Amino acid sequence: MKIKQARATMAHPAFCGVARQHLGELIEELAPRWEARCESARHKRRRGARRRQAGAGPKYELVFTDRLLATLVHLRTGLTHEALGVIYEVGSSTSDPAVITD
């Protein structure tokens, strides 16, 4: 299953438990906060300003939307990280941290 197909499947209210309109609003509200938190953690880890251009470095296999969906599905259905990895066709090293825990 391709990522777009997995995203469409996981976004179905039967899996994530949230109506599509509400899911869109949730993504719009939480994505900037998540990005700011990630950047703050990177800034702290680097002990200063970024050393490369924005966008340089490794790319995430699962973007915020997929991470949010994986978290909602995990909390609603109890699917394991391994099962979520199979749905998204990613390894366990990607699917474990994809579920947002804090």
mmCIF file of C-alpha atoms in Angstrom:
data_model
loop_
_atom_site.group_PDB
_atom_site.id
_atom_site.type_symbol
_atom_site.label_atom_id
_atom_site.label_comp_id
_atom_site.label_asym_id
_atom_site.label_seq_id
_atom_site.Cartn_x
_atom_site.Cartn_y
_atom_site.Cartn_z
ATOM 1 C CA MET A 1 0.000 0.000 0.000
ATOM 2 C CA LYS A 2 1.378 3.398 -0.936
ATOM 3 C CA ILE A 3 1.589 6.178 1.650
ATOM 4 C CA LYS A 4 -1.298 8.123 0.043
ATOM 5 C CA GLN A 5 -3.489 5.004 0.111
ATOM 6 C CA ALA A 6 -2.495 4.276 3.707
ATOM 7 C CA ARG A 7 -3.271 7.877 4.674
ATOM 8 C CA ALA A 8 -6.696 7.713 3.039
ATOM 9 C CA THR A 9 -7.470 4.418 4.756
ATOM 10 C CA MET A 10 -6.259 5.521 8.171
ATOM 11 C CA ALA A 11 -8.158 8.832 7.880
ATOM 12 C CA HIS A 12 -11.465 6.974 7.629
ATOM 13 C CA PRO A 13 -13.526 7.647 10.762
ATOM 14 C CA ALA A 14 -13.838 3.901 11.391
ATOM 15 C CA PHE A 15 -10.076 3.744 11.998
ATOM 16 C CA CYS A 16 -9.158 7.084 13.556
ATOM 17 C CA GLY A 17 -12.486 7.845 15.242
ATOM 18 C CA VAL A 18 -12.570 11.443 14.010
ATOM 19 C CA ALA A 19 -14.691 12.981 11.232
ATOM 20 C CA ARG A 20 -12.648 14.112 8.228
ATOM 21 C CA GLN A 21 -13.536 17.779 8.718
ATOM 22 C CA HIS A 22 -12.515 17.650 12.371
ATOM 23 C CA LEU A 23 -9.331 15.788 11.405
ATOM 24 C CA GLY A 24 -8.427 18.613 8.996
ATOM 25 C CA GLU A 25 -9.012 21.186 11.715
ATOM 26 C CA LEU A 26 -6.931 19.134 14.146
ATOM 27 C CA ILE A 27 -4.044 18.940 11.685
ATOM 28 C CA GLU A 28 -4.197 22.694 11.000
ATOM 29 C CA GLU A 29 -4.139 23.445 14.718
ATOM 30 C CA LEU A 30 -1.465 20.965 15.825
ATOM 31 C CA ALA A 31 1.011 20.924 12.909
ATOM 32 C CA PRO A 32 2.575 24.359 13.608
ATOM 33 C CA ARG A 33 2.890 23.534 17.313
ATOM 34 C CA TRP A 34 4.540 20.188 16.553
ATOM 35 C CA GLU A 35 6.958 21.774 14.087
ATOM 36 C CA ALA A 36 7.869 24.477 16.620
ATOM 37 C CA ARG A 37 8.438 21.854 19.307
ATOM 38 C CA CYS A 38 10.659 19.805 16.994
ATOM 39 C CA GLU A 39 12.647 22.876 16.011
ATOM 40 C CA SER A 40 13.037 23.851 19.659
ATOM 41 C CA ALA A 41 14.375 20.380 20.484
ATOM 42 C CA ARG A 42 16.792 20.544 17.543
ATOM 43 C CA HIS A 43 17.941 24.013 18.642
ATOM 44 C CA LYS A 44 18.585 22.718 22.148
ATOM 45 C CA ARG A 45 20.412 19.642 20.817
ATOM 46 C CA ARG A 46 22.584 21.803 18.530
ATOM 47 C CA ARG A 47 23.175 24.313 21.337
ATOM 48 C CA GLY A 48 22.467 27.198 19.013
ATOM 49 C CA ALA A 49 21.254 28.296 15.613
ATOM 50 C CA ARG A 50 20.933 25.949 12.686
ATOM 51 C CA ARG A 51 24.072 25.303 10.679
ATOM 52 C CA ARG A 52 22.411 24.281 7.424
ATOM 53 C CA GLN A 53 19.659 25.647 5.241
ATOM 54 C CA ALA A 54 16.095 24.833 6.271
ATOM 55 C CA GLY A 55 15.081 21.609 4.564
ATOM 56 C CA ALA A 56 18.594 20.194 4.440
ATOM 57 C CA GLY A 57 19.263 16.848 6.088
ATOM 58 C CA PRO A 58 17.306 13.623 6.185
ATOM 59 C CA LYS A 59 13.658 13.559 5.210
ATOM 60 C CA TYR A 60 11.027 11.897 7.371
ATOM 61 C CA GLU A 61 9.241 8.943 5.796
ATOM 62 C CA LEU A 62 6.081 9.858 7.678
ATOM 63 C CA VAL A 63 5.029 13.498 7.739
ATOM 64 C CA PHE A 64 3.043 15.035 10.604
ATOM 65 C CA THR A 65 -0.329 14.034 9.123
ATOM 66 C CA ASP A 66 0.709 10.380 8.960
ATOM 67 C CA ARG A 67 2.152 10.521 12.476
ATOM 68 C CA LEU A 68 -1.087 12.000 13.819
ATOM 69 C CA LEU A 69 -3.170 9.360 12.035
ATOM 70 C CA ALA A 70 -0.918 6.573 13.311
ATOM 71 C CA THR A 71 -1.304 7.930 16.835
ATOM 72 C CA LEU A 72 -5.091 8.193 16.598
ATOM 73 C CA VAL A 73 -5.418 4.702 15.114
ATOM 74 C CA HIS A 74 -3.047 3.254 17.720
ATOM 75 C CA LEU A 75 -5.014 4.832 20.572
ATOM 76 C CA ARG A 76 -8.412 3.873 19.136
ATOM 77 C CA THR A 77 -7.724 0.331 17.922
ATOM 78 C CA GLY A 78 -4.659 -0.751 19.858
ATOM 79 C CA LEU A 79 -2.820 -1.697 16.672
ATOM 80 C CA THR A 80 0.822 -2.379 17.415
ATOM 81 C CA HIS A 81 3.641 -0.268 16.035
ATOM 82 C CA GLU A 82 4.624 -3.228 13.882
ATOM 83 C CA ALA A 83 1.133 -3.405 12.341
ATOM 84 C CA LEU A 84 1.156 0.340 11.673
ATOM 85 C CA GLY A 85 4.552 -0.093 10.009
ATOM 86 C CA VAL A 86 3.111 -2.767 7.738
ATOM 87 C CA ILE A 87 0.214 -0.503 6.727
ATOM 88 C CA TYR A 88 2.567 2.379 5.904
ATOM 89 C CA GLU A 89 5.249 0.045 4.481
ATOM 90 C CA VAL A 90 7.944 1.395 6.784
ATOM 91 C CA GLY A 91 10.279 -0.378 9.170
ATOM 92 C CA SER A 92 9.801 -0.593 12.903
ATOM 93 C CA SER A 93 12.525 2.007 13.422
ATOM 94 C CA THR A 94 10.208 4.460 11.639
ATOM 95 C CA SER A 95 6.846 3.332 12.984
ATOM 96 C CA ASP A 96 7.838 3.256 16.684
ATOM 97 C CA PRO A 97 8.725 6.952 16.976
ATOM 98 C CA ALA A 98 5.917 7.883 14.563
ATOM 99 C CA VAL A 99 3.332 7.445 17.276
ATOM 100 C CA ILE A 100 3.278 10.723 19.165
ATOM 101 C CA THR A 101 3.609 9.997 22.858
ATOM 102 C CA ASP A 102 4.016 13.421 24.438
#
